[in-house]
Short mmCIF file of C-alpha atoms in Angstrom, two decimals:
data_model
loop_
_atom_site.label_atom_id
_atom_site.label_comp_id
_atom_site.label_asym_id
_atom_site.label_seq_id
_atom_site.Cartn_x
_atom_site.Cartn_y
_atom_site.Cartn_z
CA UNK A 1 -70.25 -45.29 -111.70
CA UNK A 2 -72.71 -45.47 -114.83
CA UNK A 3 -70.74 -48.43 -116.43
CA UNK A 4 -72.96 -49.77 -119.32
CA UNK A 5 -73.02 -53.02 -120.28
CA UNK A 6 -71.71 -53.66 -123.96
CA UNK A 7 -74.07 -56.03 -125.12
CA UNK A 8 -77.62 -53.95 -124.04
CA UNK A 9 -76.27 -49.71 -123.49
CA UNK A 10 -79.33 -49.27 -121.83
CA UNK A 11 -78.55 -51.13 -118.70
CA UNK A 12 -75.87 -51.03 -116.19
CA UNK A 13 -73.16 -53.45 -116.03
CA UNK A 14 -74.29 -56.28 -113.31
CA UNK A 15 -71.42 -58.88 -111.39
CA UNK A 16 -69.03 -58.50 -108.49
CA UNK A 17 -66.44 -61.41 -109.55
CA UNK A 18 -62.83 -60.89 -109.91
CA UNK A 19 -61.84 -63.80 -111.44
CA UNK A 20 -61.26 -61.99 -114.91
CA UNK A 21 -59.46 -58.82 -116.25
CA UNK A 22 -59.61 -56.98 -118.75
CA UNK A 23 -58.81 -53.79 -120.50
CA UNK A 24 -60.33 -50.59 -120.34
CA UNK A 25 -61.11 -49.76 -123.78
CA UNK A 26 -63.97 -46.60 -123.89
CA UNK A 27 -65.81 -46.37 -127.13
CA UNK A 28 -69.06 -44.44 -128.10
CA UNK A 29 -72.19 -46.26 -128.95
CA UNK A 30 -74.11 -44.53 -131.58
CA UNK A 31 -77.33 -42.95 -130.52
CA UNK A 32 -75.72 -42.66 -127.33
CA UNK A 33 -74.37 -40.44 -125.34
CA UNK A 34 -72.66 -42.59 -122.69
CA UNK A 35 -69.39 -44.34 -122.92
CA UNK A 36 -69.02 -47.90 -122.52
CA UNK A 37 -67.03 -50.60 -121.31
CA UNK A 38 -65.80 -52.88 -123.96
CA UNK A 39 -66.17 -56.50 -122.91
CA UNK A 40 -68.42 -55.07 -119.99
CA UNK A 41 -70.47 -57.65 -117.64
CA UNK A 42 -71.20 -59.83 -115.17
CA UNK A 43 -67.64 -61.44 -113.96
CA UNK A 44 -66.06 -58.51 -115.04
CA UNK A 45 -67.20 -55.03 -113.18
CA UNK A 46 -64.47 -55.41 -110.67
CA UNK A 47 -61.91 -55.63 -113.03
CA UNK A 48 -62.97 -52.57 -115.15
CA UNK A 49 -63.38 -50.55 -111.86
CA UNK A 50 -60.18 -51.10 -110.69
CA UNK A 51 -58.54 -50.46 -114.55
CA UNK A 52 -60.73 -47.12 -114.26
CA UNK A 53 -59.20 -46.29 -110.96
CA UNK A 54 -55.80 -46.76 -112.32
CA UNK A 55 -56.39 -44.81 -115.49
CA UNK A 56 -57.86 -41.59 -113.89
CA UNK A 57 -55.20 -41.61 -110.98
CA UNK A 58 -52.47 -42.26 -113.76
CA UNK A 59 -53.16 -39.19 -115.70
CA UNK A 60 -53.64 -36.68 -112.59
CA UNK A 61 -50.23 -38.41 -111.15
CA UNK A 62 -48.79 -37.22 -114.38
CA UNK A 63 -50.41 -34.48 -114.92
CA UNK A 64 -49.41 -33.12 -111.18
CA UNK A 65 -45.42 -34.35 -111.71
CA UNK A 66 -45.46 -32.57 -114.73
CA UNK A 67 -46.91 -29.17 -113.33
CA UNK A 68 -44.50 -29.53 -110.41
CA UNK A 69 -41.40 -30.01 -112.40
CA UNK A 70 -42.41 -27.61 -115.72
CA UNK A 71 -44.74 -25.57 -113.93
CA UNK A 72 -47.29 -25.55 -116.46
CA UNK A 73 -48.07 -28.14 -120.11
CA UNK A 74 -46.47 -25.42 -122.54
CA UNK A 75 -42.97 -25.28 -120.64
CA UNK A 76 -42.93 -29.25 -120.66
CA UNK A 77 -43.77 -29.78 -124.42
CA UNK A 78 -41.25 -27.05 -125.03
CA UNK A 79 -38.60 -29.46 -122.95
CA UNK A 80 -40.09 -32.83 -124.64
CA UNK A 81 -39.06 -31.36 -127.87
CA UNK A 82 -35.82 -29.98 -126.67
CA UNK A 83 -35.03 -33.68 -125.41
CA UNK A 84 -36.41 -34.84 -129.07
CA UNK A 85 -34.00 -32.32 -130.49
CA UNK A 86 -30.83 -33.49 -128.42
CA UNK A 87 -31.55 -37.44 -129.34
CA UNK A 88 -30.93 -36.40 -132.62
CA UNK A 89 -27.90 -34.49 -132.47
CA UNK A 90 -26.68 -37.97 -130.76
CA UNK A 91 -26.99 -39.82 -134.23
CA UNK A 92 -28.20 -42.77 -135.08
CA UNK A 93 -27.58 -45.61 -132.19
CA UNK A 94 -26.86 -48.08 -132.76
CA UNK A 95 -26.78 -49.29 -136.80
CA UNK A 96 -24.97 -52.12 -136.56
CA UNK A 97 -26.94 -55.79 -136.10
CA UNK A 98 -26.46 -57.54 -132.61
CA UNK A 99 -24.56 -60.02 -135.19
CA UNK A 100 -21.99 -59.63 -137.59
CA UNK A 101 -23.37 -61.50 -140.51
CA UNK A 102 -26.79 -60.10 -139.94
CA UNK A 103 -27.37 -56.89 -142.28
CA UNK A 104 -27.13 -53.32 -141.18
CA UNK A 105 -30.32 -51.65 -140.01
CA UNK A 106 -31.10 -48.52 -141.89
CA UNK A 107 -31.21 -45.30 -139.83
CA UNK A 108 -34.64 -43.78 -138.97
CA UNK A 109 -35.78 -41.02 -141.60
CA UNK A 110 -35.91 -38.38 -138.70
CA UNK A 111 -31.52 -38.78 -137.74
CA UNK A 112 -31.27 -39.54 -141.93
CA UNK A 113 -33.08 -35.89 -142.43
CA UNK A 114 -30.89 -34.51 -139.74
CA UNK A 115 -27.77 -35.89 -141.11
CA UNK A 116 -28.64 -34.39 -144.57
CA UNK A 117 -29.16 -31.33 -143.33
CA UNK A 118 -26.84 -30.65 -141.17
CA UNK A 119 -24.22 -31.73 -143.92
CA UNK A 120 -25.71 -29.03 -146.40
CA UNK A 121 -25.65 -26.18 -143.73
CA UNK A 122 -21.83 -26.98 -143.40
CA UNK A 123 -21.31 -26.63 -146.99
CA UNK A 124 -23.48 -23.51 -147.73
CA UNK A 125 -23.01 -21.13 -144.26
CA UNK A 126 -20.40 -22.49 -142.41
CA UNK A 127 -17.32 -20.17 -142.90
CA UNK A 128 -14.34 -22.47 -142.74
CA UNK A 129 -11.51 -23.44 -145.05
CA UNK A 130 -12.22 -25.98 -147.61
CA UNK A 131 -9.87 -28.99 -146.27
CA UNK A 132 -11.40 -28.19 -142.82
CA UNK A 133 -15.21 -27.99 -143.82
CA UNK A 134 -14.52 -31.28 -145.31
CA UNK A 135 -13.69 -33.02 -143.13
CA UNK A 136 -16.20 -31.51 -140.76
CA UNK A 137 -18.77 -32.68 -142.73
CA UNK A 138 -17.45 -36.07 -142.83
CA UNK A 139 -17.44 -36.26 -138.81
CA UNK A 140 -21.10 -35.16 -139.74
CA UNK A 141 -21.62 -37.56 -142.09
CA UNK A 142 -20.14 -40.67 -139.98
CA UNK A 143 -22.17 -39.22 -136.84
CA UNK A 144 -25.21 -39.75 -138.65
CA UNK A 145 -25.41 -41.55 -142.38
CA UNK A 146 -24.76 -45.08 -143.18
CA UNK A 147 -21.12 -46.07 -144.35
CA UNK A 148 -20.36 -45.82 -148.13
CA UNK A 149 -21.51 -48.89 -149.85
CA UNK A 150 -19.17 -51.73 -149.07
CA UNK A 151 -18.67 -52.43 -152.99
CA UNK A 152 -17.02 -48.93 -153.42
CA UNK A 153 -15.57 -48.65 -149.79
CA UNK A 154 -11.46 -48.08 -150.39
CA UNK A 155 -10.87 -49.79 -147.13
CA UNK A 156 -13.05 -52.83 -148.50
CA UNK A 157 -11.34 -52.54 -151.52
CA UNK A 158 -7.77 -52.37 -150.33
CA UNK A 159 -8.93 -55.72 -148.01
CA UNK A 160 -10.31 -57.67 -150.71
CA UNK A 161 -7.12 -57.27 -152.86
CA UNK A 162 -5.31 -58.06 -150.17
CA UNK A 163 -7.02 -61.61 -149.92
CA UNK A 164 -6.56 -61.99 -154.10
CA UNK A 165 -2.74 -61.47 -153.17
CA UNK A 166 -2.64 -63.74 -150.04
CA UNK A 167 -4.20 -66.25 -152.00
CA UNK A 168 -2.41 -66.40 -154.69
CA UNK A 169 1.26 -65.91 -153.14
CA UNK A 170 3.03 -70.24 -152.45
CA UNK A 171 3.61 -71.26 -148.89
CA UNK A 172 7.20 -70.81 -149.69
CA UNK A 173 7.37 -67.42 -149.88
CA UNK A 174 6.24 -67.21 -146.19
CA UNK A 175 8.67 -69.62 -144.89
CA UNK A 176 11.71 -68.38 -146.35
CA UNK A 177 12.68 -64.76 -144.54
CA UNK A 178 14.24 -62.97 -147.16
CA UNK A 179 12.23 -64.11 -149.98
CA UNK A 180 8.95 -63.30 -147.27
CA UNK A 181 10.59 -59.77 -146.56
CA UNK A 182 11.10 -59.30 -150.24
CA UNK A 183 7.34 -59.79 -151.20
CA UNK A 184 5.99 -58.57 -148.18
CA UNK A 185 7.73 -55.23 -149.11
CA UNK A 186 6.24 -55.07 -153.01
CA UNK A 187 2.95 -56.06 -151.56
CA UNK A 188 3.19 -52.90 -149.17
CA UNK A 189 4.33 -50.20 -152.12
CA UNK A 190 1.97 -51.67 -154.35
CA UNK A 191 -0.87 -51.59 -152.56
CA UNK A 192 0.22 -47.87 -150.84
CA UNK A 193 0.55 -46.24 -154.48
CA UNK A 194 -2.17 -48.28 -155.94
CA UNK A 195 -5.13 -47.04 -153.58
CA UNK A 196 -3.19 -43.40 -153.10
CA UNK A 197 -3.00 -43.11 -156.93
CA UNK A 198 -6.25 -44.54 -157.34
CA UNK A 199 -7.74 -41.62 -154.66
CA UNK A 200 -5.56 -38.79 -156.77
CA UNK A 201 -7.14 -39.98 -160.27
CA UNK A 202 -11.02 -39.98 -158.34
CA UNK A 203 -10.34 -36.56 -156.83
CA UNK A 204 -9.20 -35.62 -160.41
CA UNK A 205 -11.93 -36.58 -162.31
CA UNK A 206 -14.32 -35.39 -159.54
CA UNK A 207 -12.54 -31.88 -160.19
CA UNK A 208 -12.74 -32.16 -164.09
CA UNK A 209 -16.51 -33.36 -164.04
CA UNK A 210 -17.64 -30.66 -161.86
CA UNK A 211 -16.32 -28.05 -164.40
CA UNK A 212 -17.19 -29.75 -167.61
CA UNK A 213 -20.53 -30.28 -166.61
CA UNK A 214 -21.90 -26.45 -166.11
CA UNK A 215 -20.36 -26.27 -169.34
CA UNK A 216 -21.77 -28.02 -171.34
CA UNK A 217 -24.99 -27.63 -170.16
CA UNK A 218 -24.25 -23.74 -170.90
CA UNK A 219 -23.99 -25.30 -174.47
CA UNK A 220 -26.86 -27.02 -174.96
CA UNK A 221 -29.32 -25.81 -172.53
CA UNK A 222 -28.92 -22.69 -174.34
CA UNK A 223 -32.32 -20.17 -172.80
CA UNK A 224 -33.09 -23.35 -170.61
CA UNK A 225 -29.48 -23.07 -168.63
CA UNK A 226 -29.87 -22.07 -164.74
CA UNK A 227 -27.15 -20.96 -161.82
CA UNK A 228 -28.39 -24.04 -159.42
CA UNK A 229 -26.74 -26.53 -161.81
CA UNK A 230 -23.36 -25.00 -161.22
CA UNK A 231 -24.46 -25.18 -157.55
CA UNK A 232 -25.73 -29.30 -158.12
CA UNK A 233 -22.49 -29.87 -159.70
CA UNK A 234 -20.03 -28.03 -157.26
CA UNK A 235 -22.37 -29.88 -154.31
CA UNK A 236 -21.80 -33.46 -155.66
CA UNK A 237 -18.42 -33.42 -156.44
CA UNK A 238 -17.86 -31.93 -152.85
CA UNK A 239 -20.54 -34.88 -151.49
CA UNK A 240 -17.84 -37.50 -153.54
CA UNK A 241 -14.60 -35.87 -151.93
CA UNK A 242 -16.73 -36.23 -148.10
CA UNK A 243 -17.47 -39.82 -148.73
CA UNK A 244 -13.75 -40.65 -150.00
CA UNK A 245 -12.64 -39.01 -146.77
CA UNK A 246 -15.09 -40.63 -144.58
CA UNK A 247 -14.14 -43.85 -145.78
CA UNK A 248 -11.11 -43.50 -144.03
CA UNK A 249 -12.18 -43.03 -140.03
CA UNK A 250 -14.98 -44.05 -138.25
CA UNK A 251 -16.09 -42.43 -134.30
CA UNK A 252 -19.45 -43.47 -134.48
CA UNK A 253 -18.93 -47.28 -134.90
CA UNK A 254 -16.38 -47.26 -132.88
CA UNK A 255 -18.57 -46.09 -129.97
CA UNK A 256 -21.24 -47.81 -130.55
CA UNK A 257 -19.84 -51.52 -130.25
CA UNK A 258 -18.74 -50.91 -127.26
CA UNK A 259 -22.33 -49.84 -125.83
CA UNK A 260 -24.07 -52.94 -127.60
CA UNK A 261 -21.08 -55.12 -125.89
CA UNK A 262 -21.85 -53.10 -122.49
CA UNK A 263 -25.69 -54.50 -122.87
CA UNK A 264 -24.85 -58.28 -124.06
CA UNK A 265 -22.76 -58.48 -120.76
CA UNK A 266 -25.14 -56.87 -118.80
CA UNK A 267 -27.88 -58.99 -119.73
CA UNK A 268 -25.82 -62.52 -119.52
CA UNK A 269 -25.50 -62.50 -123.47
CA UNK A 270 -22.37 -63.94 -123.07
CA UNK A 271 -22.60 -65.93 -126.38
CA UNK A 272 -24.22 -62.98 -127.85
CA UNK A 273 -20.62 -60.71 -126.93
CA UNK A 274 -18.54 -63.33 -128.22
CA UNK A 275 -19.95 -62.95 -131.63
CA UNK A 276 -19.96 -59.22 -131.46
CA UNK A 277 -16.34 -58.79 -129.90
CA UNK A 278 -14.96 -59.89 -133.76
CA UNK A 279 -16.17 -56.56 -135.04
CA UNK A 280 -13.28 -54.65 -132.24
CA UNK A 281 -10.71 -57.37 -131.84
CA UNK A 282 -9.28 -60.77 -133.51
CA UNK A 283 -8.94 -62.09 -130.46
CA UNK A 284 -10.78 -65.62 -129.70
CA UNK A 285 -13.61 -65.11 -127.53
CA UNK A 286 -15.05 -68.35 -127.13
CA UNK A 287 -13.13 -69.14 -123.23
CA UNK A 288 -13.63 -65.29 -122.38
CA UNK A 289 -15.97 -64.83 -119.42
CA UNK A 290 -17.68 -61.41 -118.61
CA UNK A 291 -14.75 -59.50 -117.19
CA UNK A 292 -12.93 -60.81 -119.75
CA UNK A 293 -15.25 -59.46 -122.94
CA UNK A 294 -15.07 -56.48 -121.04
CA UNK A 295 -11.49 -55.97 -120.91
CA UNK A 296 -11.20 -56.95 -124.69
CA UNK A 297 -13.54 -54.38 -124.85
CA UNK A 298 -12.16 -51.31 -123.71
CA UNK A 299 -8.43 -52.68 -124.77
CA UNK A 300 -9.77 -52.19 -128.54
CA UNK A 301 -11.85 -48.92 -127.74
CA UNK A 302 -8.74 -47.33 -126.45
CA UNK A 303 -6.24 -48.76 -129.22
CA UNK A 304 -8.91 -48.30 -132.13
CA UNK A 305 -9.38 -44.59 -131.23
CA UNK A 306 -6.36 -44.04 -132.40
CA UNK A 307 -6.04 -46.44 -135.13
CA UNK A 308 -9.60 -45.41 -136.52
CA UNK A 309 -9.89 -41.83 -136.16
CA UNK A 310 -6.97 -40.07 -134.17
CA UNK A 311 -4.55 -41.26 -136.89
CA UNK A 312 -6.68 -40.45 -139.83
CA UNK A 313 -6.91 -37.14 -138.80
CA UNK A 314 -3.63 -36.65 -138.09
CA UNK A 315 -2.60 -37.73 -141.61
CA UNK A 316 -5.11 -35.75 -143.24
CA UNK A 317 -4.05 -32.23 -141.53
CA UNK A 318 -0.75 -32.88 -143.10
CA UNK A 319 -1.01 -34.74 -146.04
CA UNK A 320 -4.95 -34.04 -146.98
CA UNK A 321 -7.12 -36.59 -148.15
CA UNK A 322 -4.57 -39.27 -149.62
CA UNK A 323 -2.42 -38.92 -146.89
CA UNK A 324 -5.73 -40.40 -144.60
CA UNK A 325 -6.61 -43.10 -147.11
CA UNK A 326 -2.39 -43.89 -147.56
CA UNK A 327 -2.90 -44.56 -143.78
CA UNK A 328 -5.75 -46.06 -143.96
CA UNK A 329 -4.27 -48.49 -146.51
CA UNK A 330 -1.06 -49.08 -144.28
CA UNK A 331 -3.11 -49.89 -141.32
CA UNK A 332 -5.27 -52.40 -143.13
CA UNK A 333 -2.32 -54.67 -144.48
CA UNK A 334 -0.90 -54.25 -140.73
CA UNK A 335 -4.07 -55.90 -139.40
CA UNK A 336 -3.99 -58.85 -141.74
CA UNK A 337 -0.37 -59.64 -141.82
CA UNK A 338 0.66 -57.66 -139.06
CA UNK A 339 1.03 -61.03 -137.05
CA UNK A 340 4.01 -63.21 -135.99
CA UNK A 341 3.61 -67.18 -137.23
CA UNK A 342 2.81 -67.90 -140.52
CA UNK A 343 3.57 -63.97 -142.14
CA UNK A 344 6.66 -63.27 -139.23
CA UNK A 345 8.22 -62.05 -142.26
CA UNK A 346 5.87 -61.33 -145.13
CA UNK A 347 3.94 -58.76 -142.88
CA UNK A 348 6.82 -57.49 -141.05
CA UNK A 349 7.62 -54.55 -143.60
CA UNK A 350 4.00 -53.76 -143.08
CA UNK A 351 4.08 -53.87 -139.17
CA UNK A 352 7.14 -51.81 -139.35
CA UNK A 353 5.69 -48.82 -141.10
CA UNK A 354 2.39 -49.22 -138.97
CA UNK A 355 4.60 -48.65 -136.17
CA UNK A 356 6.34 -45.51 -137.48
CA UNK A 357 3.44 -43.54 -139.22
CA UNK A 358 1.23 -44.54 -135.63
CA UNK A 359 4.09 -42.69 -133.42
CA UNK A 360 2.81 -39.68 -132.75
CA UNK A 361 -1.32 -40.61 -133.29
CA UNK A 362 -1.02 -42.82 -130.23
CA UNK A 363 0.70 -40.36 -127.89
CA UNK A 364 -1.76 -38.00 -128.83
CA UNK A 365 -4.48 -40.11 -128.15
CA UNK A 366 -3.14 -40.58 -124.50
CA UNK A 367 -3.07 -36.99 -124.00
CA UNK A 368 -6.71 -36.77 -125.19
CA UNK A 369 -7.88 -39.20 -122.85
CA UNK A 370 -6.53 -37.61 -120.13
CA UNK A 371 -7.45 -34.41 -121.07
CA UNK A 372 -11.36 -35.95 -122.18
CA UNK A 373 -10.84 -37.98 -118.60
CA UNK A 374 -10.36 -34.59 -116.69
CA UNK A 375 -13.61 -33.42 -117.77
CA UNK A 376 -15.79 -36.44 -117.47
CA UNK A 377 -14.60 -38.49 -114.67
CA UNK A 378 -12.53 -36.36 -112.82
CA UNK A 379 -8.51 -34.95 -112.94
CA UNK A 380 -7.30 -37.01 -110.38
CA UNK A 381 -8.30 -40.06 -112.61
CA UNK A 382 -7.18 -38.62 -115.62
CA UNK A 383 -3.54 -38.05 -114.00
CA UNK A 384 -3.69 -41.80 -112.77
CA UNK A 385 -3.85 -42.76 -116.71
CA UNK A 386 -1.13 -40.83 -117.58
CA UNK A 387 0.94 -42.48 -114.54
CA UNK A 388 0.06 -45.78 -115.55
CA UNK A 389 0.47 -45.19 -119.47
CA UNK A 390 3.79 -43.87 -118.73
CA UNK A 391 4.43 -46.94 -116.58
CA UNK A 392 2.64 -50.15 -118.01
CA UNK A 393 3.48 -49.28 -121.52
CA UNK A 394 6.56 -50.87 -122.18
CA UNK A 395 4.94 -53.93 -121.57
CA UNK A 396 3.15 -54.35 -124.66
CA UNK A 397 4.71 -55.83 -128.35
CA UNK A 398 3.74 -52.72 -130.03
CA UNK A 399 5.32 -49.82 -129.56
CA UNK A 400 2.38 -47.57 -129.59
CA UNK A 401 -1.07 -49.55 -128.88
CA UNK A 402 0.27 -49.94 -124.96
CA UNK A 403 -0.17 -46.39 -124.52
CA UNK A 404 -3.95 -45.72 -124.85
CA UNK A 405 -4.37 -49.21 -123.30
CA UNK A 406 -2.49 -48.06 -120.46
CA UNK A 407 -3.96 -44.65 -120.04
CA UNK A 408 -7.60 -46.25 -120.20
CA UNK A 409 -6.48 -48.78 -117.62
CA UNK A 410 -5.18 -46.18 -115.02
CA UNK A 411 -8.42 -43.21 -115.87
CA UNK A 412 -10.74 -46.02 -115.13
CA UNK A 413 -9.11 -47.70 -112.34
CA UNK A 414 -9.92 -51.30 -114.13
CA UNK A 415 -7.31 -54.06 -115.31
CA UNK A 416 -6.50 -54.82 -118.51
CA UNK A 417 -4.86 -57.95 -118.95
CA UNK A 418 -4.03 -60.71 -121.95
CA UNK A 419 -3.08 -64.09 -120.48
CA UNK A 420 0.64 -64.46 -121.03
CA UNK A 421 1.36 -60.66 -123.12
CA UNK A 422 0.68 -58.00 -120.48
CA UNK A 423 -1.70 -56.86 -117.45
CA UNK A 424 -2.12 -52.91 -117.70
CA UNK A 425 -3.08 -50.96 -114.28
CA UNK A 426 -2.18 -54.37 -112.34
CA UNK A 427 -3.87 -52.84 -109.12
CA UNK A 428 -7.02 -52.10 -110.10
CA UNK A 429 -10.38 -53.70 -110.29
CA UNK A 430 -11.34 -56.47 -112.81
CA UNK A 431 -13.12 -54.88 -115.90
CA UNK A 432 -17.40 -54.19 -116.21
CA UNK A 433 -19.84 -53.24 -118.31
CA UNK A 434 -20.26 -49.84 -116.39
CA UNK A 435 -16.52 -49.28 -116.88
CA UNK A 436 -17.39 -49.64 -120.51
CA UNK A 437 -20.05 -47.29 -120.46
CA UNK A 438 -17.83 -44.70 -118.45
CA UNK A 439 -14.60 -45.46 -121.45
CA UNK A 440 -17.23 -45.00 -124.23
CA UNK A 441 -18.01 -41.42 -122.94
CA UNK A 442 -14.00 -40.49 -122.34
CA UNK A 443 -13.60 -42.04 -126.03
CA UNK A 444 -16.56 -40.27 -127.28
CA UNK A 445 -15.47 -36.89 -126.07
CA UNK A 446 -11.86 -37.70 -127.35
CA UNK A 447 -12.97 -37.84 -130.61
CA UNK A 448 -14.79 -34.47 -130.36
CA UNK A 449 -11.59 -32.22 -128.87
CA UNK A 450 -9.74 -34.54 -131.70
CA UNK A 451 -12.09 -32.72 -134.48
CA UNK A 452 -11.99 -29.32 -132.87
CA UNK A 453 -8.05 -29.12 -132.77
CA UNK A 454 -7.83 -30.57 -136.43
CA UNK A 455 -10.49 -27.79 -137.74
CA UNK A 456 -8.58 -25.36 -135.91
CA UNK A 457 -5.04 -26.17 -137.01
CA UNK A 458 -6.45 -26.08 -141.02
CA UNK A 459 -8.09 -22.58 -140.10
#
């Protein structure tokens, strides 16, 4: 086969044995015209022949599938970059660490550029109304960008004075009911018109900044001034009103967890899911087992659909962008005092309200599961949620986070159950990681008929 030896190029390679490997690795020797064998000698030629085989019979194997499925090498690097295309539209996946405390990956440049661009083509050529290219481009944003730094996140914000007013409020407040309903309540209508009137003055100045600043640069740019600042100012303060909004849902996240729980579980991670479960639930993971994560799972996929992005929505169509981040707000101090024991009665004003401005979100939800269920999975399936939503429901402390729960239960055919609270879709088959998979794409394509009927109601 002409295999030169690499030490002397003018000889062949010599040796039979097989007692080594090695890889192929062809290089040109200089004055030469051959190619060589890296490494190439006695002990060795067996090896290298046998790599060589493999290599040549690789490529034509490809080569051959490729013809046979693309029909010729133009048509398949036309499809390779069609795939390429389609993984970005998908976002970045995932960008959150396999731990909590471990720090957010960045995105890679190439979904970053997307992101960015597909952000400015919304604001420059799509022809929709204002309120509904905002938000949009937020969906945009969230599908591909990082979060807004967690220093000027509102929902970070609203959480951390939250836990300056915990702190700071006696034990006796929470043990006596009236005086714990009493406080609860001013800690509810001063957070709600503290963040709302906070958004109001941002928007505001936003507004005011945008239209002061062409001006004055009209005024002392004078023979230097040029159209594309009014079109850098009118682009920032609409890039500041996104990332207020966006601050107040989040699809992406929300589908993601449930895919890096799906491959913990998969892979026996068990410890691995019990750390990552406290970024869905507050549950305590550490007796779950794997039916068990994946339960928890899909319970808070299902009930944080609504809670993180059906509801948002909801509130912004009618109330705009404070009425999302009022919500938002609402929801937050649910989640932290929300809770019978120690704040039965300091978080109960909170829990209350949750309850009422949630209504409708989580009845819509159900109907969008079904509906995303008919299309994915099939409508029998989808009908079987609505059967079980409308029968398991009840059985749930909340008046609202039963029915998603339910539907998800029945349109998957799994069982949802909490020791001692409730066990949705009793009849059906103990949760798995490919039920999670299947509920992440009924979720996924929830959230996508949820943006398309919010555009189209704000047309």
């Amino acid at each position: 086969h002409n295999v030169t030896c690499a030490k002397d190029a003018t000889k062949l390679a010599m040796g039979t044995g097989t007692d080594c490997t090695v890889l192929i690795s062809h290089k040109a020797v200089p004055n030469c015209g051959q190619k060589v064998v890296k490494y190439a000698g006695k002990h060795t030629i067996f090896a290298e022949m046998i790599g060589q085989a493999v290599y040549e019979a690789t490529s034509k194997a490809i080569m051959t599938n490729i013809l046979y499925l693309h029909y010729n090498y133009a048509t398949y690097t036309i499809h390779r970059w069609f795939r390429t295309f389609l993984g970005l539209l998908m976002g970045a996946m995932p960008l959150i660490p396999p731990k909590p405390m471990m720090p957010i990956p960045r995105a890679p440049l190439n979904v970053v550029f997307m992101g960015v661009a597909k952000v400015l083509i919304i604001y420059f050529f799509v022809p929709l109304p204002d309120k509904a290219k905002l938000l949009f481009a937020a969906v945009a944003w969230d599908r591909y960008l990082r979060e807004p730094p967690l220093t000027f996140h509102p929902v970070c914000i609203a959480g951390s004075m939250i836990s300056a007013c915990l702190s700071r409020t006696p034990d006796r407040v929470y043990n006596n009911p009236l005086l714990g309903f009493t406080c609860g309540s001013v800690l509810l209508i001063f957070m709600f018109f503290t963040m709302t009137l906070g958004a109001w003055a941002f928007n505001e100045c936003v507004d005011i900044i945008s239209m002061q600043v062409p001006s004055l640069a009209r005024e002392y740019m004078k023979g230097y001034y040029n159209a594309s600042i009014d079109v850098a100012s009118n682009l920032l303060a609409w890039i500041l009103k996104l990332l207020l909004l966006k601050s107040t849902f989040s699809l992406q996240l929300l589908c993601i967890l449930p895919l890096q729980m799906a491959k913990f579980i998969e892979r026996g991670q068990i410890d691995d899911a019990r750390d990552q479960l406290c970024w869905l639930c507050s549950r305590d993971p550490s007796k779950l087992g794997p039916s068990d994560l994946a339960g928890a799972t899909l319970e808070s996929l299902s009930e944080n659909l609504s809670d993180g992005f059906v509801a948002p929505l909801f509130w912004y169509v009618i109330l705009g962008p404070i009425g999302a981040l009022g919500y938002r707000v609402i929801n937050t101090l649910d989640s932290r005092v929300g809770y019978r024991g120690k704040y039965e009665w300091f978080g109960k004003p909170s829990a209350r309200l949750d309850d009422v401005i949630n209504y409708i979100p989580a009845r819509i939800t159900t109907l969008l599961l079904a509906l995303s269920a008919s299309v994915t999975i099939g409508r029998k399936r989808a009908w079987k949620g609505l059967q079980i939503a409308w029968k398991d429901q009840h059985q749930c402390e909340s008046p609202n986070a039963g029915w998603p729960m339910a539907c998800f239960a029945g349109l998957l055919g799994v069982k949802l159950n909490k020791e001692g609270m409730y066990c949705l879709g009793a009849s059906g088959k103990e949760p798995a990681p490919v039920d999670i998979r299947a509920g992440h794409r009924v979720a996924e394509l929830a959230g996508g008929i949820t943006l398309v009927i919010a555009v189209a109601v704000m047309m």
